Amino acid sequence: MIHGADIVRARKRISSVQGAVVQTPLQLSLPLSRQTGVHVYLKCEHLQNTGSFKLRGALNKLVKLTESPRRSNQIVAASSGNHGLAVALSARLLGFDAEVFVPASASPMKIDAIQGLGAKVTKIEGEPLLAETEARKKAELENLPLISPYNDLDVIAGQGTIGIELMEQLAELDAVVIAVGGGGLISGIGTFLKEQNPSIEIIGAWPKVARSLHACLEAGEIISIGEELTLSDGTAGGVEEGAVTFPIAQRVIDKTVLVSESEIACAMKDIGMHERWIIEGAAGVAVAGLGQLASEYQNKNVAVVLCGRNITLEKYLKAINEYVDLD
């Protein structure tokens, strides 16, 4: 299990690498607040280095590895994009040689960026979970550290540093909405916030067509379900058997919400139109989740985590044009 003290230590660890992880703004969105009747605060992790929150967890893991004797400078990771970028940059900063296993369907932009940071990329055909499986096999076979995108307590602790910032930036917080994939982000943030103030509601948001961890929570155990393609490729994929995020998510998540692809695209459009930011689908999931639940949080302070911006302009425009009525 993970505790707030682990997250505090993670913050100290990642802060030791000067200029790597920045404290992102928590910005009141007046347009979204007027639209929803909620005091909507946007936690701008899309402005984080590498374009997503993932740098926090990857850097915490790698800095911790430098604190112990190493047999090798090689590390292995699996990612649909953002975690791979985070691992690649962290490895470059700390002198590791990284190999990142990615689904063959991953964004070419993200793959190019990972390679541009010096990491080796190995493409795996099939669903995203297969990339994680192959990465784990290599790590076990060659006795190398595996940097999981979510199934690692050190990675979760790094993501949880967002929770520290939220409490510093807005102590009077009533709820936070977070898009969920493997559960690392919501597990970290939820753990810290619940320890500080158990009354803060932690809301998990998923695409309707890609809701693996949601289905696991409903079933009370880790199961495998089919997923369809979603604009939220950053949260897509199944949950590993024995994932450490599962019991944490059970403990910290108060509410769940499922959103349609149209709702995701509308949320992306709203952020673009009102805030002049391009965000990726996973960030749109959290915004759309708040949209569904707005009536329950009238005049309350709700933070929405904009988890990333790594989407091609072509995919962004296609999403807006296909799913949103712009008239």
mmCIF file of C-alpha atoms in Angstrom:
data_model
loop_
_atom_site.group_PDB
_atom_site.id
_atom_site.type_symbol
_atom_site.label_atom_id
_atom_site.label_comp_id
_atom_site.label_asym_id
_atom_site.label_seq_id
_atom_site.Cartn_x
_atom_site.Cartn_y
_atom_site.Cartn_z
ATOM 1 C CA MET A 1 0.000 0.000 0.000
ATOM 2 C CA ILE A 2 0.991 3.633 -0.348
ATOM 3 C CA HIS A 3 0.707 6.514 2.115
ATOM 4 C CA GLY A 4 0.962 10.287 2.064
ATOM 5 C CA ALA A 5 4.479 10.129 3.505
ATOM 6 C CA ASP A 6 5.602 8.165 0.427
ATOM 7 C CA ILE A 7 4.220 10.933 -1.770
ATOM 8 C CA VAL A 8 5.976 13.640 0.247
ATOM 9 C CA ARG A 9 9.256 11.736 -0.201
ATOM 10 C CA ALA A 10 8.535 11.425 -3.917
ATOM 11 C CA ARG A 11 8.157 15.187 -4.181
ATOM 12 C CA LYS A 12 11.542 15.720 -2.546
ATOM 13 C CA ARG A 13 13.073 13.146 -4.873
ATOM 14 C CA ILE A 14 11.784 14.615 -8.132
ATOM 15 C CA SER A 15 12.581 18.141 -6.952
ATOM 16 C CA SER A 16 16.223 17.093 -6.689
ATOM 17 C CA VAL A 17 16.418 17.005 -10.505
ATOM 18 C CA GLN A 18 16.414 20.717 -11.161
ATOM 19 C CA GLY A 19 14.039 21.948 -13.844
ATOM 20 C CA ALA A 20 12.613 18.516 -14.692
ATOM 21 C CA VAL A 21 9.158 18.571 -13.081
ATOM 22 C CA VAL A 22 7.366 21.913 -12.795
ATOM 23 C CA GLN A 23 4.533 22.859 -10.456
ATOM 24 C CA THR A 24 1.640 23.272 -12.858
ATOM 25 C CA PRO A 25 -1.009 25.996 -12.438
ATOM 26 C CA LEU A 26 -4.435 25.415 -10.924
ATOM 27 C CA GLN A 27 -6.508 27.839 -12.959
ATOM 28 C CA LEU A 28 -10.091 28.911 -12.319
ATOM 29 C CA SER A 29 -12.019 28.571 -15.575
ATOM 30 C CA LEU A 30 -14.607 31.316 -15.629
ATOM 31 C CA PRO A 31 -16.273 30.072 -18.854
ATOM 32 C CA LEU A 32 -16.640 26.497 -17.599
ATOM 33 C CA SER A 33 -17.770 27.754 -14.201
ATOM 34 C CA ARG A 34 -20.537 29.828 -15.810
ATOM 35 C CA GLN A 35 -21.466 26.906 -18.066
ATOM 36 C CA THR A 36 -21.731 24.334 -15.264
ATOM 37 C CA GLY A 37 -22.578 26.307 -12.119
ATOM 38 C CA VAL A 38 -19.510 24.739 -10.499
ATOM 39 C CA HIS A 39 -16.337 26.571 -9.466
ATOM 40 C CA VAL A 40 -14.173 24.717 -11.998
ATOM 41 C CA TYR A 41 -10.419 24.701 -11.432
ATOM 42 C CA LEU A 42 -8.218 23.200 -14.135
ATOM 43 C CA LYS A 43 -5.061 21.441 -12.939
ATOM 44 C CA CYS A 44 -2.830 22.054 -15.929
ATOM 45 C CA GLU A 45 -0.737 18.905 -16.191
ATOM 46 C CA HIS A 46 -0.867 19.290 -19.963
ATOM 47 C CA LEU A 47 1.670 22.073 -19.359
ATOM 48 C CA GLN A 48 4.037 19.648 -17.628
ATOM 49 C CA ASN A 49 7.352 18.815 -19.317
ATOM 50 C CA THR A 50 6.789 16.018 -21.909
ATOM 51 C CA GLY A 51 3.172 17.184 -22.155
ATOM 52 C CA SER A 52 1.637 15.045 -19.415
ATOM 53 C CA PHE A 53 1.678 14.175 -15.714
ATOM 54 C CA LYS A 54 3.596 10.966 -16.377
ATOM 55 C CA LEU A 55 6.990 12.583 -15.847
ATOM 56 C CA ARG A 56 6.334 12.734 -12.103
ATOM 57 C CA GLY A 57 6.030 8.982 -11.633
ATOM 58 C CA ALA A 58 8.775 7.963 -14.032
ATOM 59 C CA LEU A 59 11.280 10.404 -12.554
ATOM 60 C CA ASN A 60 10.505 9.348 -8.991
ATOM 61 C CA LYS A 61 11.113 5.717 -9.922
ATOM 62 C CA LEU A 62 14.391 6.397 -11.695
ATOM 63 C CA VAL A 63 15.773 8.729 -9.035
ATOM 64 C CA LYS A 64 15.009 6.033 -6.467
ATOM 65 C CA LEU A 65 16.922 3.523 -8.605
ATOM 66 C CA THR A 66 19.984 5.782 -8.478
ATOM 67 C CA GLU A 67 19.887 5.613 -4.679
ATOM 68 C CA SER A 68 20.810 1.909 -4.732
ATOM 69 C CA PRO A 69 23.723 0.045 -6.342
ATOM 70 C CA ARG A 70 23.013 -0.885 -9.985
ATOM 71 C CA ARG A 71 24.030 -3.937 -11.970
ATOM 72 C CA SER A 72 23.209 -2.194 -15.226
ATOM 73 C CA ASN A 73 22.100 1.154 -16.625
ATOM 74 C CA GLN A 74 19.395 -0.559 -18.682
ATOM 75 C CA ILE A 75 15.697 -0.137 -17.897
ATOM 76 C CA VAL A 76 12.534 -1.374 -19.589
ATOM 77 C CA ALA A 77 9.117 0.276 -19.853
ATOM 78 C CA ALA A 78 5.780 -0.185 -21.607
ATOM 79 C CA SER A 79 3.619 2.672 -22.798
ATOM 80 C CA SER A 80 1.025 3.857 -25.283
ATOM 81 C CA GLY A 81 2.936 7.126 -25.447
ATOM 82 C CA ASN A 82 2.993 9.536 -22.514
ATOM 83 C CA HIS A 83 4.673 7.207 -20.019
ATOM 84 C CA GLY A 84 7.232 6.308 -22.667
ATOM 85 C CA LEU A 85 8.036 9.982 -23.157
ATOM 86 C CA ALA A 86 8.400 10.418 -19.419
ATOM 87 C CA VAL A 87 10.677 7.395 -19.067
ATOM 88 C CA ALA A 88 12.771 8.474 -22.040
ATOM 89 C CA LEU A 89 13.347 11.969 -20.643
ATOM 90 C CA SER A 90 13.993 10.696 -17.112
ATOM 91 C CA ALA A 91 16.480 8.144 -18.452
ATOM 92 C CA ARG A 92 18.258 10.819 -20.438
ATOM 93 C CA LEU A 93 18.508 13.102 -17.414
ATOM 94 C CA LEU A 94 19.790 10.357 -15.099
ATOM 95 C CA GLY A 95 22.024 8.332 -17.423
ATOM 96 C CA PHE A 96 19.906 5.226 -18.040
ATOM 97 C CA ASP A 97 19.516 3.324 -21.311
ATOM 98 C CA ALA A 98 15.777 2.887 -21.855
ATOM 99 C CA GLU A 99 13.823 0.462 -24.056
ATOM 100 C CA VAL A 100 10.130 1.260 -24.369
ATOM 101 C CA PHE A 101 7.642 -1.359 -25.582
ATOM 102 C CA VAL A 102 4.690 0.296 -27.314
ATOM 103 C CA PRO A 103 1.515 -0.954 -29.019
ATOM 104 C CA ALA A 104 1.967 -0.806 -32.798
ATOM 105 C CA SER A 105 -1.166 1.377 -32.834
ATOM 106 C CA ALA A 106 0.422 4.063 -30.633
ATOM 107 C CA SER A 107 0.580 7.636 -31.908
ATOM 108 C CA PRO A 108 3.442 8.043 -34.430
ATOM 109 C CA MET A 109 4.060 11.490 -32.956
ATOM 110 C CA LYS A 110 4.613 9.986 -29.512
ATOM 111 C CA ILE A 111 6.817 7.191 -30.861
ATOM 112 C CA ASP A 112 9.001 9.684 -32.734
ATOM 113 C CA ALA A 113 9.267 11.826 -29.618
ATOM 114 C CA ILE A 114 10.316 8.838 -27.480
ATOM 115 C CA GLN A 115 13.009 7.937 -29.972
ATOM 116 C CA GLY A 116 14.063 11.578 -30.202
ATOM 117 C CA LEU A 117 14.854 11.510 -26.490
ATOM 118 C CA GLY A 118 17.235 8.612 -27.057
ATOM 119 C CA ALA A 119 15.154 5.596 -26.014
ATOM 120 C CA LYS A 120 14.858 2.404 -28.050
ATOM 121 C CA VAL A 121 11.280 1.680 -29.163
ATOM 122 C CA THR A 122 9.963 -1.863 -29.664
ATOM 123 C CA LYS A 123 6.515 -2.115 -31.275
ATOM 124 C CA ILE A 124 4.135 -4.911 -30.243
ATOM 125 C CA GLU A 125 1.088 -5.869 -32.313
ATOM 126 C CA GLY A 126 -2.240 -6.182 -30.500
ATOM 127 C CA GLU A 127 -3.912 -4.500 -27.533
ATOM 128 C CA PRO A 128 -1.877 -2.197 -25.257
ATOM 129 C CA LEU A 129 -1.762 -4.775 -22.445
ATOM 130 C CA LEU A 130 0.394 -7.022 -24.644
ATOM 131 C CA ALA A 131 3.125 -4.368 -24.743
ATOM 132 C CA GLU A 132 3.150 -4.399 -20.931
ATOM 133 C CA THR A 133 3.339 -8.202 -20.928
ATOM 134 C CA GLU A 134 6.294 -8.276 -23.321
ATOM 135 C CA ALA A 135 8.119 -5.579 -21.379
ATOM 136 C CA ARG A 136 7.678 -7.542 -18.169
ATOM 137 C CA LYS A 137 8.965 -10.719 -19.836
ATOM 138 C CA LYS A 138 12.156 -8.987 -20.960
ATOM 139 C CA ALA A 139 12.679 -7.358 -17.578
ATOM 140 C CA GLU A 140 12.328 -10.699 -15.792
ATOM 141 C CA LEU A 141 14.468 -12.613 -18.310
ATOM 142 C CA GLU A 142 17.357 -10.134 -18.156
ATOM 143 C CA ASN A 143 16.856 -9.041 -14.522
ATOM 144 C CA LEU A 144 16.243 -5.412 -15.492
ATOM 145 C CA PRO A 145 14.142 -2.761 -13.708
ATOM 146 C CA LEU A 146 10.646 -2.471 -15.203
ATOM 147 C CA ILE A 147 9.138 0.998 -15.130
ATOM 148 C CA SER A 148 5.403 0.275 -15.239
ATOM 149 C CA PRO A 149 2.998 3.030 -16.311
ATOM 150 C CA TYR A 150 0.824 2.353 -13.254
ATOM 151 C CA ASN A 151 1.585 -0.993 -11.564
ATOM 152 C CA ASP A 152 4.367 0.338 -9.335
ATOM 153 C CA LEU A 153 4.087 2.069 -5.971
ATOM 154 C CA ASP A 154 6.982 4.442 -6.706
ATOM 155 C CA VAL A 155 5.329 5.548 -9.948
ATOM 156 C CA ILE A 156 2.032 6.030 -8.124
ATOM 157 C CA ALA A 157 3.773 8.100 -5.440
ATOM 158 C CA GLY A 158 5.225 10.353 -8.114
ATOM 159 C CA GLN A 159 1.807 10.939 -9.658
ATOM 160 C CA GLY A 160 0.475 11.655 -6.184
ATOM 161 C CA THR A 161 2.613 14.793 -5.959
ATOM 162 C CA ILE A 162 -0.191 16.466 -7.919
ATOM 163 C CA GLY A 163 -2.293 15.972 -4.798
ATOM 164 C CA ILE A 164 0.228 17.911 -2.718
ATOM 165 C CA GLU A 165 0.076 20.792 -5.181
ATOM 166 C CA LEU A 166 -3.724 20.760 -5.229
ATOM 167 C CA MET A 167 -3.877 21.134 -1.448
ATOM 168 C CA GLU A 168 -1.332 23.951 -1.533
ATOM 169 C CA GLN A 169 -3.135 25.753 -4.341
ATOM 170 C CA LEU A 170 -6.729 25.306 -3.113
ATOM 171 C CA ALA A 171 -7.241 24.035 0.422
ATOM 172 C CA GLU A 172 -11.038 24.449 0.121
ATOM 173 C CA LEU A 173 -11.372 21.673 -2.433
ATOM 174 C CA ASP A 174 -14.628 19.705 -2.561
ATOM 175 C CA ALA A 175 -13.879 17.215 -5.330
ATOM 176 C CA VAL A 176 -11.415 16.300 -8.070
ATOM 177 C CA VAL A 177 -12.194 14.604 -11.399
ATOM 178 C CA ILE A 178 -9.532 12.360 -12.907
ATOM 179 C CA ALA A 179 -9.459 10.269 -16.087
ATOM 180 C CA VAL A 180 -8.578 6.645 -15.339
ATOM 181 C CA GLY A 181 -6.586 4.093 -17.312
ATOM 182 C CA GLY A 182 -4.496 1.711 -15.225
ATOM 183 C CA GLY A 183 -5.258 3.782 -12.140
ATOM 184 C CA GLY A 184 -1.859 5.195 -11.201
ATOM 185 C CA LEU A 185 -2.900 8.844 -11.354
ATOM 186 C CA ILE A 186 -6.117 8.535 -9.375
ATOM 187 C CA SER A 187 -4.466 6.193 -6.851
ATOM 188 C CA GLY A 188 -1.688 8.675 -6.121
ATOM 189 C CA ILE A 189 -3.801 11.827 -6.004
ATOM 190 C CA GLY A 190 -6.607 10.079 -4.131
ATOM 191 C CA THR A 191 -4.288 8.644 -1.492
ATOM 192 C CA PHE A 192 -2.782 12.007 -0.599
ATOM 193 C CA LEU A 193 -6.022 14.001 -0.674
ATOM 194 C CA LYS A 194 -7.970 11.449 1.373
ATOM 195 C CA GLU A 195 -5.302 11.504 4.088
ATOM 196 C CA GLN A 196 -5.411 15.295 4.207
ATOM 197 C CA ASN A 197 -9.188 15.627 4.005
ATOM 198 C CA PRO A 198 -11.382 12.500 3.802
ATOM 199 C CA SER A 199 -14.385 14.600 2.747
ATOM 200 C CA ILE A 200 -12.822 15.486 -0.620
ATOM 201 C CA GLU A 201 -14.586 13.368 -3.226
ATOM 202 C CA ILE A 202 -12.426 11.523 -5.736
ATOM 203 C CA ILE A 203 -14.238 11.012 -9.039
ATOM 204 C CA GLY A 204 -12.953 8.575 -11.646
ATOM 205 C CA ALA A 205 -13.918 9.130 -15.299
ATOM 206 C CA TRP A 206 -13.693 6.619 -18.149
ATOM 207 C CA PRO A 207 -14.684 6.435 -21.801
ATOM 208 C CA LYS A 208 -17.727 4.172 -22.124
ATOM 209 C CA VAL A 209 -15.949 2.093 -24.759
ATOM 210 C CA ALA A 210 -12.699 1.640 -22.790
ATOM 211 C CA ARG A 211 -13.387 1.161 -19.106
ATOM 212 C CA SER A 212 -11.280 -1.786 -17.969
ATOM 213 C CA LEU A 213 -10.543 -0.713 -14.388
ATOM 214 C CA HIS A 214 -14.135 0.453 -13.977
ATOM 215 C CA ALA A 215 -15.314 -3.046 -14.913
ATOM 216 C CA CYS A 216 -12.829 -4.540 -12.442
ATOM 217 C CA LEU A 217 -14.153 -2.324 -9.658
ATOM 218 C CA GLU A 218 -17.708 -3.375 -10.484
ATOM 219 C CA ALA A 219 -16.714 -7.049 -10.485
ATOM 220 C CA GLY A 220 -14.694 -6.768 -7.286
ATOM 221 C CA GLU A 221 -11.710 -8.407 -8.963
ATOM 222 C CA ILE A 222 -9.373 -7.870 -11.875
ATOM 223 C CA ILE A 223 -11.044 -9.098 -15.055
ATOM 224 C CA SER A 224 -10.434 -8.679 -18.755
ATOM 225 C CA ILE A 225 -12.992 -6.991 -20.988
ATOM 226 C CA GLY A 226 -12.993 -5.993 -24.620
ATOM 227 C CA GLU A 227 -12.318 -2.361 -25.409
ATOM 228 C CA GLU A 228 -13.050 -0.334 -28.508
ATOM 229 C CA LEU A 229 -11.001 2.457 -30.047
ATOM 230 C CA THR A 230 -11.381 5.709 -28.145
ATOM 231 C CA LEU A 231 -10.246 9.300 -28.430
ATOM 232 C CA SER A 232 -8.738 8.711 -24.990
ATOM 233 C CA ASP A 233 -5.861 6.519 -26.166
ATOM 234 C CA GLY A 234 -3.850 7.544 -23.105
ATOM 235 C CA THR A 235 -6.225 5.615 -20.813
ATOM 236 C CA ALA A 236 -6.857 2.655 -23.128
ATOM 237 C CA GLY A 237 -5.857 -0.901 -22.305
ATOM 238 C CA GLY A 238 -6.516 -3.628 -19.784
ATOM 239 C CA VAL A 239 -5.359 -3.971 -16.184
ATOM 240 C CA GLU A 240 -2.526 -6.335 -15.294
ATOM 241 C CA GLU A 241 -3.328 -9.287 -13.043
ATOM 242 C CA GLY A 242 -2.351 -8.346 -9.496
ATOM 243 C CA ALA A 243 -2.099 -4.615 -10.288
ATOM 244 C CA VAL A 244 -1.352 -2.635 -7.118
ATOM 245 C CA THR A 245 -3.697 0.117 -8.270
ATOM 246 C CA PHE A 246 -6.792 -2.067 -7.921
ATOM 247 C CA PRO A 247 -7.074 -2.121 -4.094
ATOM 248 C CA ILE A 248 -6.008 1.529 -3.890
ATOM 249 C CA ALA A 249 -8.682 2.541 -6.394
ATOM 250 C CA GLN A 250 -11.244 0.557 -4.414
ATOM 251 C CA ARG A 251 -10.270 2.545 -1.336
ATOM 252 C CA VAL A 252 -10.036 6.091 -2.692
ATOM 253 C CA ILE A 253 -12.600 6.423 -5.498
ATOM 254 C CA ASP A 254 -15.943 7.803 -4.317
ATOM 255 C CA LYS A 255 -17.779 8.162 -7.628
ATOM 256 C CA THR A 256 -17.381 6.950 -11.193
ATOM 257 C CA VAL A 257 -18.657 8.344 -14.470
ATOM 258 C CA LEU A 258 -18.638 6.992 -18.024
ATOM 259 C CA VAL A 259 -18.565 9.374 -20.979
ATOM 260 C CA SER A 260 -19.243 8.969 -24.684
ATOM 261 C CA GLU A 261 -16.827 9.737 -27.492
ATOM 262 C CA SER A 262 -19.000 12.699 -28.432
ATOM 263 C CA GLU A 263 -18.810 14.056 -24.886
ATOM 264 C CA ILE A 264 -15.013 13.686 -24.938
ATOM 265 C CA ALA A 265 -14.744 15.590 -28.214
ATOM 266 C CA CYS A 266 -17.100 18.325 -26.969
ATOM 267 C CA ALA A 267 -14.952 18.715 -23.855
ATOM 268 C CA MET A 268 -11.810 18.997 -25.980
ATOM 269 C CA LYS A 269 -13.555 21.630 -28.069
ATOM 270 C CA ASP A 270 -14.708 23.558 -24.984
ATOM 271 C CA ILE A 271 -11.172 23.738 -23.591
ATOM 272 C CA GLY A 272 -9.863 24.809 -26.982
ATOM 273 C CA MET A 273 -12.547 27.423 -27.456
ATOM 274 C CA HIS A 274 -12.639 28.874 -23.925
ATOM 275 C CA GLU A 275 -9.077 28.364 -22.688
ATOM 276 C CA ARG A 276 -7.206 28.280 -26.032
ATOM 277 C CA TRP A 277 -5.535 24.976 -25.173
ATOM 278 C CA ILE A 278 -5.339 21.799 -27.224
ATOM 279 C CA ILE A 279 -5.750 18.805 -24.915
ATOM 280 C CA GLU A 280 -5.689 15.102 -25.659
ATOM 281 C CA GLY A 281 -8.641 12.775 -25.309
ATOM 282 C CA ALA A 282 -7.802 11.559 -21.798
ATOM 283 C CA ALA A 283 -7.949 15.130 -20.503
ATOM 284 C CA GLY A 284 -11.266 15.538 -22.315
ATOM 285 C CA VAL A 285 -12.604 12.529 -20.397
ATOM 286 C CA ALA A 286 -12.161 14.329 -17.076
ATOM 287 C CA VAL A 287 -13.772 17.541 -18.363
ATOM 288 C CA ALA A 288 -16.691 15.542 -19.784
ATOM 289 C CA GLY A 289 -17.034 13.673 -16.499
ATOM 290 C CA LEU A 290 -17.534 16.923 -14.638
ATOM 291 C CA GLY A 291 -20.091 17.962 -17.248
ATOM 292 C CA GLN A 292 -22.193 14.916 -16.410
ATOM 293 C CA LEU A 293 -22.004 15.445 -12.652
ATOM 294 C CA ALA A 294 -22.242 19.254 -12.562
ATOM 295 C CA SER A 295 -25.706 19.297 -10.997
ATOM 296 C CA GLU A 296 -24.280 17.532 -7.918
ATOM 297 C CA TYR A 297 -21.577 20.160 -7.325
ATOM 298 C CA GLN A 298 -23.317 23.495 -7.748
ATOM 299 C CA ASN A 299 -21.251 26.345 -6.250
ATOM 300 C CA LYS A 300 -18.622 23.877 -5.036
ATOM 301 C CA ASN A 301 -14.891 23.876 -5.779
ATOM 302 C CA VAL A 302 -14.011 21.068 -8.180
ATOM 303 C CA ALA A 303 -10.596 20.473 -9.715
ATOM 304 C CA VAL A 304 -10.360 18.770 -13.099
ATOM 305 C CA VAL A 305 -6.999 17.250 -13.992
ATOM 306 C CA LEU A 306 -6.035 18.092 -17.578
ATOM 307 C CA CYS A 307 -3.665 15.148 -17.759
ATOM 308 C CA GLY A 308 -2.020 15.712 -21.160
ATOM 309 C CA ARG A 309 -1.776 17.494 -24.482
ATOM 310 C CA ASN A 310 -0.012 14.922 -26.659
ATOM 311 C CA ILE A 311 -2.338 14.634 -29.629
ATOM 312 C CA THR A 312 -1.615 15.382 -33.257
ATOM 313 C CA LEU A 313 -3.340 18.391 -34.762
ATOM 314 C CA GLU A 314 -4.886 16.106 -37.394
ATOM 315 C CA LYS A 315 -6.426 13.808 -34.773
ATOM 316 C CA TYR A 316 -7.641 16.757 -32.724
ATOM 317 C CA LEU A 317 -9.357 18.417 -35.684
ATOM 318 C CA LYS A 318 -10.812 15.109 -36.847
ATOM 319 C CA ALA A 319 -12.321 14.520 -33.397
ATOM 320 C CA ILE A 320 -13.912 17.949 -33.363
ATOM 321 C CA ASN A 321 -15.251 17.641 -36.910
ATOM 322 C CA GLU A 322 -16.581 14.083 -36.552
ATOM 323 C CA TYR A 323 -18.186 14.267 -33.128
ATOM 324 C CA VAL A 324 -19.100 17.879 -32.504
ATOM 325 C CA ASP A 325 -21.746 20.026 -34.135
ATOM 326 C CA LEU A 326 -19.911 23.309 -34.597
ATOM 327 C CA ASP A 327 -22.932 25.267 -35.825
#
